[in-house]
Short mmCIF file of N, CA and C in Angstrom, two decimals:
data_model
loop_
_atom_site.label_atom_id
_atom_site.label_comp_id
_atom_site.label_asym_id
_atom_site.label_seq_id
_atom_site.Cartn_x
_atom_site.Cartn_y
_atom_site.Cartn_z
N MET I 996 -42.94 60.35 129.57
CA MET I 996 -44.40 60.33 129.33
C MET I 996 -44.93 59.86 130.56
N ASP I 997 -45.94 60.67 131.22
CA ASP I 997 -46.60 60.11 132.24
C ASP I 997 -47.68 59.12 131.90
N VAL I 998 -48.28 58.67 132.66
CA VAL I 998 -49.33 57.53 132.56
C VAL I 998 -50.67 58.24 131.75
N PHE I 999 -51.06 59.46 132.19
CA PHE I 999 -52.19 60.21 131.77
C PHE I 999 -52.04 60.57 130.27
N GLU I 1000 -50.65 60.87 129.98
CA GLU I 1000 -50.48 61.38 128.62
C GLU I 1000 -50.36 60.30 127.55
N ALA I 1001 -49.91 58.91 128.04
CA ALA I 1001 -49.88 57.75 127.43
C ALA I 1001 -51.32 57.42 127.15
N ILE I 1002 -52.18 57.45 128.06
CA ILE I 1002 -53.72 56.99 127.99
C ILE I 1002 -54.24 57.81 126.85
N MET I 1003 -54.17 59.16 127.04
CA MET I 1003 -54.67 60.06 125.81
C MET I 1003 -53.90 60.09 124.62
N LYS I 1004 -52.81 59.76 124.42
CA LYS I 1004 -52.18 59.74 123.15
C LYS I 1004 -52.18 58.27 122.37
N ARG I 1005 -52.58 57.30 123.12
CA ARG I 1005 -52.57 55.91 122.52
C ARG I 1005 -53.62 55.77 121.47
N ARG I 1006 -53.43 55.15 120.22
CA ARG I 1006 -54.49 55.01 119.20
C ARG I 1006 -54.12 53.77 118.65
N SER I 1007 -55.14 53.14 118.09
CA SER I 1007 -55.29 51.86 117.23
C SER I 1007 -54.62 52.19 115.96
N VAL I 1008 -53.35 51.71 115.80
CA VAL I 1008 -52.63 52.20 114.45
C VAL I 1008 -52.70 50.76 113.61
N ARG I 1009 -53.09 51.07 112.18
CA ARG I 1009 -53.23 49.78 111.50
C ARG I 1009 -52.26 50.04 110.19
N ALA I 1010 -51.30 50.72 110.30
CA ALA I 1010 -50.30 51.04 109.16
C ALA I 1010 -48.99 51.17 110.04
N TYR I 1011 -47.94 50.54 109.45
CA TYR I 1011 -46.57 50.57 110.13
C TYR I 1011 -45.52 50.90 109.25
N THR I 1012 -44.35 51.46 109.46
CA THR I 1012 -43.25 51.86 108.73
C THR I 1012 -42.49 50.52 108.83
N SER I 1013 -41.32 50.53 107.80
CA SER I 1013 -40.55 49.30 107.93
C SER I 1013 -39.27 49.46 109.17
N GLU I 1014 -39.52 50.50 109.66
CA GLU I 1014 -38.38 50.66 110.79
C GLU I 1014 -38.57 49.55 111.82
N GLU I 1015 -37.56 49.02 112.28
CA GLU I 1015 -37.40 47.74 113.09
C GLU I 1015 -37.75 48.28 114.67
N VAL I 1016 -38.29 47.35 115.38
CA VAL I 1016 -38.39 47.69 116.77
C VAL I 1016 -37.29 46.66 117.57
N SER I 1017 -36.64 47.34 118.45
CA SER I 1017 -35.47 46.77 119.12
C SER I 1017 -35.90 45.71 119.88
N GLU I 1018 -34.92 44.63 120.27
CA GLU I 1018 -35.16 43.65 121.25
C GLU I 1018 -35.50 44.24 122.57
N GLU I 1019 -34.64 45.26 122.76
CA GLU I 1019 -34.67 45.99 124.07
C GLU I 1019 -36.10 46.57 124.25
N GLU I 1020 -36.68 47.29 123.25
CA GLU I 1020 -37.95 47.81 123.40
C GLU I 1020 -39.12 46.67 123.65
N VAL I 1021 -38.94 45.50 123.04
CA VAL I 1021 -39.81 44.43 122.94
C VAL I 1021 -39.59 44.14 124.57
N LYS I 1022 -38.65 43.90 125.15
CA LYS I 1022 -38.36 43.40 126.65
C LYS I 1022 -39.30 44.57 127.41
N LYS I 1023 -39.02 45.57 127.25
CA LYS I 1023 -39.60 46.59 127.82
C LYS I 1023 -41.43 46.61 128.00
N LEU I 1024 -41.75 46.19 126.77
CA LEU I 1024 -43.14 46.00 126.72
C LEU I 1024 -43.69 44.80 127.42
N ILE I 1025 -42.79 43.71 127.59
CA ILE I 1025 -43.32 42.44 128.11
C ILE I 1025 -43.11 42.87 129.72
N GLU I 1026 -41.96 43.54 130.00
CA GLU I 1026 -41.79 43.87 131.37
C GLU I 1026 -42.89 44.67 131.89
N ALA I 1027 -43.49 45.80 131.20
CA ALA I 1027 -44.60 46.17 131.79
C ALA I 1027 -45.85 45.48 131.57
N ALA I 1028 -45.96 44.54 130.64
CA ALA I 1028 -47.12 43.57 130.65
C ALA I 1028 -47.12 42.63 132.03
N ARG I 1029 -45.88 42.21 132.52
CA ARG I 1029 -45.74 41.24 133.46
C ARG I 1029 -46.06 41.86 134.86
N TRP I 1030 -46.09 43.25 134.92
CA TRP I 1030 -46.19 43.91 136.23
C TRP I 1030 -47.81 44.27 136.47
N ALA I 1031 -48.57 43.87 135.51
CA ALA I 1031 -50.20 44.02 135.58
C ALA I 1031 -50.52 43.22 136.78
N PRO I 1032 -51.67 43.66 137.36
CA PRO I 1032 -52.44 43.00 138.52
C PRO I 1032 -52.87 41.61 137.92
N SER I 1033 -53.04 40.62 138.94
CA SER I 1033 -53.72 39.43 138.31
C SER I 1033 -54.48 38.85 139.60
N ALA I 1034 -55.53 37.98 139.32
CA ALA I 1034 -56.43 37.44 140.31
C ALA I 1034 -55.16 36.52 141.20
N GLY I 1035 -55.23 36.56 142.52
CA GLY I 1035 -54.28 35.70 143.37
C GLY I 1035 -53.05 35.79 142.88
N ASN I 1036 -52.61 37.03 142.20
CA ASN I 1036 -51.15 36.93 141.53
C ASN I 1036 -50.65 35.86 140.92
N ILE I 1037 -51.53 34.98 140.31
CA ILE I 1037 -51.25 33.89 139.60
C ILE I 1037 -50.47 34.12 138.30
N GLN I 1038 -50.80 35.24 137.70
CA GLN I 1038 -49.97 35.71 136.65
C GLN I 1038 -50.18 34.78 135.35
N PRO I 1039 -51.28 34.59 134.73
CA PRO I 1039 -51.44 33.47 133.90
C PRO I 1039 -51.21 33.75 132.59
N TRP I 1040 -50.46 34.84 132.25
CA TRP I 1040 -50.08 35.28 130.87
C TRP I 1040 -48.82 34.63 130.30
N GLU I 1041 -48.92 34.43 129.14
CA GLU I 1041 -47.88 33.90 128.20
C GLU I 1041 -47.70 34.77 126.88
N PHE I 1042 -46.41 35.19 126.37
CA PHE I 1042 -46.42 36.07 125.50
C PHE I 1042 -45.61 35.36 124.29
N VAL I 1043 -45.97 35.34 123.07
CA VAL I 1043 -45.35 34.77 121.96
C VAL I 1043 -44.92 35.83 120.98
N ILE I 1044 -43.56 36.07 120.91
CA ILE I 1044 -43.09 37.02 120.22
C ILE I 1044 -42.78 36.57 118.59
N VAL I 1045 -43.51 37.22 117.58
CA VAL I 1045 -43.23 36.79 116.32
C VAL I 1045 -42.73 37.84 115.45
N THR I 1046 -41.72 37.37 114.77
CA THR I 1046 -41.07 38.33 113.87
C THR I 1046 -40.93 37.85 112.30
N LYS I 1047 -41.15 36.46 112.17
CA LYS I 1047 -41.00 35.95 110.93
C LYS I 1047 -42.28 36.20 109.88
N ALA I 1048 -41.81 36.64 108.85
CA ALA I 1048 -42.92 37.14 107.80
C ALA I 1048 -44.07 36.13 107.56
N GLU I 1049 -43.64 34.91 107.51
CA GLU I 1049 -44.56 33.73 107.09
C GLU I 1049 -45.49 33.70 108.35
N THR I 1050 -45.00 33.63 109.53
CA THR I 1050 -46.00 33.43 110.68
C THR I 1050 -46.84 34.76 110.88
N LYS I 1051 -46.14 36.02 110.65
CA LYS I 1051 -47.21 37.21 110.60
C LYS I 1051 -48.41 37.01 109.69
N ARG I 1052 -47.85 36.62 108.50
CA ARG I 1052 -49.07 36.46 107.30
C ARG I 1052 -50.05 35.43 107.91
N ARG I 1053 -49.69 34.28 108.30
CA ARG I 1053 -50.68 33.30 108.85
C ARG I 1053 -51.44 33.86 110.00
N LEU I 1054 -50.80 34.55 110.89
CA LEU I 1054 -51.63 35.20 112.02
C LEU I 1054 -52.60 36.28 111.34
N ALA I 1055 -52.16 36.98 110.40
CA ALA I 1055 -53.25 37.94 109.82
C ALA I 1055 -54.41 37.25 108.98
N ASP I 1056 -54.04 36.13 108.36
CA ASP I 1056 -55.10 35.26 107.78
C ASP I 1056 -56.17 34.86 108.79
N ALA I 1057 -55.50 34.30 109.99
CA ALA I 1057 -56.23 33.82 111.17
C ALA I 1057 -57.05 34.95 111.84
N ALA I 1058 -56.79 36.00 111.56
CA ALA I 1058 -57.28 37.38 112.18
C ALA I 1058 -58.25 37.97 111.02
N LEU I 1059 -59.00 37.09 110.41
CA LEU I 1059 -59.92 37.58 109.63
C LEU I 1059 -59.39 38.36 108.46
N HIS I 1060 -58.16 38.08 108.09
CA HIS I 1060 -57.47 38.73 106.99
C HIS I 1060 -57.19 40.24 107.03
N GLN I 1061 -56.91 40.50 108.51
CA GLN I 1061 -56.30 41.78 108.64
C GLN I 1061 -54.87 42.10 108.55
N THR I 1062 -54.53 42.39 107.28
CA THR I 1062 -53.33 42.24 106.62
C THR I 1062 -52.21 43.26 107.31
N PHE I 1063 -52.93 44.33 108.01
CA PHE I 1063 -51.82 45.33 108.59
C PHE I 1063 -51.03 44.52 109.70
N ILE I 1064 -51.48 43.44 110.19
CA ILE I 1064 -50.79 42.63 111.22
C ILE I 1064 -49.45 42.10 110.71
N GLU I 1065 -49.29 41.89 109.31
CA GLU I 1065 -48.16 41.47 108.93
C GLU I 1065 -47.33 42.35 108.48
N GLU I 1066 -47.66 43.66 108.47
CA GLU I 1066 -46.94 44.91 108.30
C GLU I 1066 -45.92 45.21 109.38
N ALA I 1067 -46.40 44.93 110.66
CA ALA I 1067 -45.77 45.21 111.79
C ALA I 1067 -44.43 44.36 111.81
N PRO I 1068 -43.35 44.94 112.39
CA PRO I 1068 -41.99 44.44 112.54
C PRO I 1068 -42.17 43.28 113.59
N VAL I 1069 -43.12 43.38 114.64
CA VAL I 1069 -43.07 42.40 115.63
C VAL I 1069 -44.62 42.33 115.96
N VAL I 1070 -44.95 41.18 116.19
CA VAL I 1070 -46.13 40.98 116.48
C VAL I 1070 -46.19 40.17 117.79
N ILE I 1071 -46.93 40.59 118.87
CA ILE I 1071 -47.06 39.90 120.18
C ILE I 1071 -48.47 39.29 120.44
N VAL I 1072 -48.37 37.88 120.53
CA VAL I 1072 -49.59 37.27 120.85
C VAL I 1072 -49.65 36.90 122.23
N VAL I 1073 -50.78 37.57 122.91
CA VAL I 1073 -50.90 37.55 124.41
C VAL I 1073 -51.68 36.39 124.71
N CYS I 1074 -51.47 35.19 125.57
CA CYS I 1074 -52.10 34.19 125.67
C CYS I 1074 -52.43 34.19 127.29
N ALA I 1075 -53.43 33.36 127.48
CA ALA I 1075 -53.85 32.95 128.91
C ALA I 1075 -53.46 31.55 129.30
N ASN I 1076 -53.04 31.21 130.10
CA ASN I 1076 -52.67 29.82 130.65
C ASN I 1076 -53.77 29.56 131.49
N VAL I 1077 -54.84 28.86 130.81
CA VAL I 1077 -56.14 28.65 131.68
C VAL I 1077 -56.02 27.51 132.75
N GLU I 1078 -55.00 26.63 132.74
CA GLU I 1078 -54.82 25.63 133.49
C GLU I 1078 -54.28 26.33 134.92
N ARG I 1079 -53.25 27.36 134.57
CA ARG I 1079 -52.75 28.14 135.67
C ARG I 1079 -53.85 28.93 136.30
N SER I 1080 -54.76 29.51 135.66
CA SER I 1080 -55.87 30.35 136.19
C SER I 1080 -56.69 29.53 136.90
N SER I 1081 -56.81 28.20 136.77
CA SER I 1081 -57.77 27.24 137.47
C SER I 1081 -57.34 27.12 138.98
N TRP I 1082 -56.07 27.16 139.21
CA TRP I 1082 -55.35 27.02 140.56
C TRP I 1082 -56.44 27.92 141.43
N GLY I 1083 -56.91 27.30 142.36
CA GLY I 1083 -57.45 28.09 143.46
C GLY I 1083 -58.91 28.80 143.03
N TYR I 1084 -59.19 28.69 141.85
CA TYR I 1084 -60.36 29.58 141.24
C TYR I 1084 -61.25 28.73 140.45
N GLY I 1085 -60.70 27.50 140.07
CA GLY I 1085 -61.67 26.55 139.32
C GLY I 1085 -62.11 27.27 137.97
N SER I 1086 -63.60 27.12 137.70
CA SER I 1086 -63.88 27.56 136.46
C SER I 1086 -63.90 29.04 136.35
N ARG I 1087 -64.11 29.74 137.39
CA ARG I 1087 -64.08 31.26 137.28
C ARG I 1087 -62.79 31.83 136.89
N GLY I 1088 -61.65 30.92 137.40
CA GLY I 1088 -60.30 31.37 136.99
C GLY I 1088 -60.29 31.09 135.38
N VAL I 1089 -60.81 30.05 134.80
CA VAL I 1089 -60.76 29.54 133.48
C VAL I 1089 -61.66 30.43 132.74
N ASN I 1090 -62.75 30.83 133.19
CA ASN I 1090 -63.66 31.59 132.18
C ASN I 1090 -63.64 33.09 132.41
N LEU I 1091 -63.20 33.66 133.62
CA LEU I 1091 -63.32 35.01 133.57
C LEU I 1091 -61.98 35.61 134.09
N TYR I 1092 -61.09 35.24 135.11
CA TYR I 1092 -59.88 35.73 135.61
C TYR I 1092 -58.78 35.60 134.65
N CYS I 1093 -58.56 34.90 133.87
CA CYS I 1093 -57.58 34.60 132.76
C CYS I 1093 -57.76 35.48 131.96
N LEU I 1094 -58.83 35.91 131.48
CA LEU I 1094 -59.40 36.91 130.55
C LEU I 1094 -59.01 38.41 131.16
N GLN I 1095 -59.38 38.58 132.31
CA GLN I 1095 -59.21 39.88 132.79
C GLN I 1095 -57.76 40.01 133.13
N ASP I 1096 -56.99 39.05 133.59
CA ASP I 1096 -55.71 39.23 133.77
C ASP I 1096 -54.97 39.73 132.66
N THR I 1097 -55.19 38.83 131.62
CA THR I 1097 -54.32 39.11 130.37
C THR I 1097 -54.82 40.50 129.56
N ALA I 1098 -56.10 40.86 129.86
CA ALA I 1098 -56.45 42.01 129.42
C ALA I 1098 -55.59 43.33 130.15
N ALA I 1099 -55.56 42.99 131.41
CA ALA I 1099 -54.65 43.86 132.25
C ALA I 1099 -53.32 44.26 131.74
N ALA I 1100 -52.56 43.01 131.29
CA ALA I 1100 -51.41 42.84 130.92
C ALA I 1100 -51.26 43.56 129.45
N THR I 1101 -52.24 43.13 128.57
CA THR I 1101 -52.16 43.83 127.32
C THR I 1101 -52.36 45.47 127.49
N GLU I 1102 -53.06 45.88 128.32
CA GLU I 1102 -53.13 47.48 128.49
C GLU I 1102 -51.94 48.00 128.96
N ASN I 1103 -51.09 47.44 129.75
CA ASN I 1103 -49.91 47.90 130.38
C ASN I 1103 -49.10 47.88 129.24
N MET I 1104 -48.96 46.77 128.41
CA MET I 1104 -48.09 46.58 127.14
C MET I 1104 -48.29 47.86 126.10
N ILE I 1105 -49.62 48.12 125.72
CA ILE I 1105 -49.82 49.16 124.88
C ILE I 1105 -49.69 50.38 125.22
N LEU I 1106 -49.81 50.71 126.60
CA LEU I 1106 -49.49 52.07 127.08
C LEU I 1106 -48.14 52.27 127.20
N ALA I 1107 -47.42 51.34 127.49
CA ALA I 1107 -45.78 51.25 127.40
C ALA I 1107 -45.36 51.53 125.98
N ALA I 1108 -45.98 50.88 124.92
CA ALA I 1108 -45.56 51.06 123.85
C ALA I 1108 -45.69 52.80 123.20
N THR I 1109 -46.79 53.15 123.55
CA THR I 1109 -47.20 54.63 123.50
C THR I 1109 -46.01 55.42 124.02
N ALA I 1110 -45.69 55.13 125.30
CA ALA I 1110 -44.80 55.89 126.03
C ALA I 1110 -43.31 55.68 125.45
N LEU I 1111 -43.11 54.52 124.55
CA LEU I 1111 -41.85 54.53 123.87
C LEU I 1111 -41.62 55.23 122.47
N GLY I 1112 -42.93 55.63 122.14
CA GLY I 1112 -43.09 56.14 120.75
C GLY I 1112 -43.37 55.21 119.66
N LEU I 1113 -44.08 53.77 120.14
CA LEU I 1113 -44.28 52.93 119.33
C LEU I 1113 -45.79 52.96 119.03
N ALA I 1114 -46.13 52.20 117.81
CA ALA I 1114 -47.62 52.08 117.58
C ALA I 1114 -48.10 50.65 117.72
N THR I 1115 -49.40 50.59 118.20
CA THR I 1115 -49.96 49.21 118.36
C THR I 1115 -51.41 49.15 117.99
N CYS I 1116 -51.88 47.91 117.87
CA CYS I 1116 -53.41 47.96 117.64
C CYS I 1116 -53.76 46.60 118.53
N TRP I 1117 -54.68 46.76 119.30
CA TRP I 1117 -55.27 45.43 120.05
C TRP I 1117 -56.24 44.84 119.08
N VAL I 1118 -55.82 43.61 118.79
CA VAL I 1118 -56.61 42.70 117.93
C VAL I 1118 -57.20 41.71 118.65
N GLY I 1119 -58.55 41.75 118.54
CA GLY I 1119 -59.07 40.47 119.28
C GLY I 1119 -60.14 39.73 118.52
N ALA I 1120 -60.19 40.11 117.38
CA ALA I 1120 -60.99 39.48 116.09
C ALA I 1120 -59.98 38.39 115.48
N PHE I 1121 -60.16 37.11 116.00
CA PHE I 1121 -59.56 36.06 115.24
C PHE I 1121 -60.10 34.75 115.54
N HIS I 1122 -59.77 33.72 114.71
CA HIS I 1122 -60.11 32.40 114.86
C HIS I 1122 -59.01 31.87 116.03
N GLU I 1123 -59.63 31.83 117.06
CA GLU I 1123 -58.67 31.24 118.20
C GLU I 1123 -57.97 30.03 118.11
N ASP I 1124 -58.65 28.93 117.34
CA ASP I 1124 -57.89 27.79 117.20
C ASP I 1124 -57.04 27.80 116.10
N GLU I 1125 -57.12 28.64 115.24
CA GLU I 1125 -56.16 28.83 114.07
C GLU I 1125 -54.99 29.64 114.65
N VAL I 1126 -55.17 30.67 115.44
CA VAL I 1126 -53.95 31.30 115.83
C VAL I 1126 -53.10 30.37 116.73
N ALA I 1127 -53.91 29.49 117.79
CA ALA I 1127 -53.12 28.42 118.53
C ALA I 1127 -52.36 27.52 117.63
N LYS I 1128 -52.88 27.14 116.56
CA LYS I 1128 -51.98 26.30 115.58
C LYS I 1128 -50.79 26.98 115.09
N VAL I 1129 -51.11 28.35 114.56
CA VAL I 1129 -49.94 29.03 114.18
C VAL I 1129 -48.71 29.29 114.99
N ILE I 1130 -49.10 29.48 116.24
CA ILE I 1130 -48.11 29.74 117.32
C ILE I 1130 -47.78 28.44 118.41
N ASN I 1131 -48.26 27.24 117.77
CA ASN I 1131 -47.93 26.22 118.55
C ASN I 1131 -48.21 26.18 119.95
N THR I 1132 -49.41 26.54 120.42
CA THR I 1132 -49.55 26.48 121.83
C THR I 1132 -50.01 25.33 122.49
N PRO I 1133 -49.85 24.78 123.54
CA PRO I 1133 -50.61 23.58 124.09
C PRO I 1133 -52.13 24.06 124.31
N ARG I 1134 -53.00 23.02 124.50
CA ARG I 1134 -54.37 23.11 124.67
C ARG I 1134 -54.70 24.09 125.93
N SER I 1135 -53.83 24.05 126.98
CA SER I 1135 -54.04 24.74 128.21
C SER I 1135 -53.75 26.38 127.96
N VAL I 1136 -53.15 26.60 126.99
CA VAL I 1136 -52.72 28.07 126.70
C VAL I 1136 -53.59 28.65 125.48
N ARG I 1137 -54.30 29.66 125.91
CA ARG I 1137 -55.53 30.35 124.97
C ARG I 1137 -54.92 31.58 124.38
N PRO I 1138 -54.84 31.75 123.14
CA PRO I 1138 -54.47 33.16 122.64
C PRO I 1138 -55.62 34.16 122.87
N VAL I 1139 -55.40 35.24 123.44
CA VAL I 1139 -56.54 36.37 123.89
C VAL I 1139 -56.29 37.39 123.03
N ALA I 1140 -55.25 37.93 122.66
CA ALA I 1140 -55.03 39.19 121.81
C ALA I 1140 -53.81 38.98 121.10
N ILE I 1141 -53.88 39.55 119.81
CA ILE I 1141 -52.78 39.78 118.89
C ILE I 1141 -52.44 41.44 118.98
N ILE I 1142 -51.03 41.65 119.16
CA ILE I 1142 -50.67 43.04 119.22
C ILE I 1142 -49.54 43.33 118.40
N PRO I 1143 -49.95 43.78 117.03
CA PRO I 1143 -48.97 44.22 116.11
C PRO I 1143 -48.04 45.33 116.77
N VAL I 1144 -46.96 45.57 116.60
CA VAL I 1144 -46.01 46.51 117.47
C VAL I 1144 -45.02 47.10 116.17
N GLY I 1145 -44.96 48.49 116.17
CA GLY I 1145 -43.89 49.06 115.04
C GLY I 1145 -44.08 50.72 115.35
N HIS I 1146 -43.56 51.28 114.29
CA HIS I 1146 -43.57 52.59 114.16
C HIS I 1146 -44.63 53.03 113.29
N GLY I 1147 -45.80 53.81 113.77
CA GLY I 1147 -46.80 54.17 112.88
C GLY I 1147 -46.59 54.67 111.48
N ALA I 1148 -47.26 54.50 110.51
CA ALA I 1148 -47.28 55.14 109.26
C ALA I 1148 -48.59 55.95 109.23
N GLU I 1149 -49.41 56.04 110.23
CA GLU I 1149 -50.46 56.95 110.19
C GLU I 1149 -50.62 57.44 111.59
N LYS I 1150 -51.33 58.52 111.69
CA LYS I 1150 -51.67 59.18 113.04
C LYS I 1150 -53.08 59.41 113.30
N PRO I 1151 -53.81 58.31 113.63
CA PRO I 1151 -55.28 58.31 113.69
C PRO I 1151 -55.61 59.50 114.61
N THR I 1152 -56.75 60.17 114.50
CA THR I 1152 -57.33 61.18 115.44
C THR I 1152 -57.95 60.54 116.36
N ALA I 1153 -58.12 61.14 117.62
CA ALA I 1153 -58.77 60.67 118.72
C ALA I 1153 -60.25 60.34 118.49
N PRO I 1154 -60.64 59.07 118.85
CA PRO I 1154 -61.99 58.80 118.61
C PRO I 1154 -62.88 59.69 119.53
N ARG I 1155 -64.31 59.63 119.16
CA ARG I 1155 -65.17 60.28 120.30
C ARG I 1155 -65.43 59.29 121.40
N LYS I 1156 -65.46 59.89 122.46
CA LYS I 1156 -65.64 59.18 123.81
C LYS I 1156 -67.02 59.67 124.39
N ARG I 1157 -67.48 58.72 125.07
CA ARG I 1157 -68.75 59.19 125.66
C ARG I 1157 -68.56 60.00 126.77
N SER I 1158 -69.40 60.99 127.18
CA SER I 1158 -69.14 61.83 128.33
C SER I 1158 -69.19 61.06 129.57
N LEU I 1159 -68.73 61.97 130.77
CA LEU I 1159 -68.74 61.17 132.00
C LEU I 1159 -70.15 61.08 132.40
N ARG I 1160 -70.95 62.18 132.11
CA ARG I 1160 -72.53 61.99 132.43
C ARG I 1160 -73.13 60.76 131.86
N GLU I 1161 -72.65 60.19 130.79
CA GLU I 1161 -73.38 59.05 130.17
C GLU I 1161 -72.95 57.64 130.55
N ILE I 1162 -71.77 57.80 131.50
CA ILE I 1162 -71.07 56.65 131.81
C ILE I 1162 -70.99 56.53 133.29
N VAL I 1163 -71.16 57.62 134.15
CA VAL I 1163 -71.01 57.67 135.57
C VAL I 1163 -72.35 57.46 136.30
N HIS I 1164 -72.45 56.53 137.33
CA HIS I 1164 -73.92 56.66 137.86
C HIS I 1164 -73.36 56.35 139.41
N TYR I 1165 -74.19 57.43 140.17
CA TYR I 1165 -73.94 57.20 141.75
C TYR I 1165 -74.94 56.34 142.19
N GLU I 1166 -74.63 55.75 143.39
CA GLU I 1166 -75.70 54.99 144.21
C GLU I 1166 -76.16 56.01 145.09
N THR I 1167 -77.66 55.82 145.06
CA THR I 1167 -78.38 56.93 145.86
C THR I 1167 -78.66 56.23 147.26
N PHE I 1168 -78.73 56.90 148.14
CA PHE I 1168 -79.04 56.36 149.65
C PHE I 1168 -80.04 56.71 149.87
#
């Protein structure tokens, strides 16, 4: 699948079958994520792979009781190492670049999942401190996204997207 097809096919899936996701598929997702661009090539991302039912349940609870998270065979918590992002960039690295960098890695991951025939949902609504406790991260590692990964039990339709006329603005000289 080419990148444009993956972009157009990607959907936020909130229901998963019980079919497993292989370790090889998970490695491919992380490999895609680690090739994302990052400010100064600092690569502040950390990935926590969760497969235990109890941990997935606790993540779902911390994510405002989004129970579909625990249905997925694999959940990947994308984190930003804010200390690493501060190297050379100070507070801008901590407050902005680490988020941009991990967002780029997350997008690579979910597009790769689509290309592999897997379903995901980018979950950003969660209590950050609770997620950090569940996955036992040090203070310098900040959870940024929760990505359930599995085989979709639903096929959502494409959402309405704003037209190019609404979103593109040209500088006038």
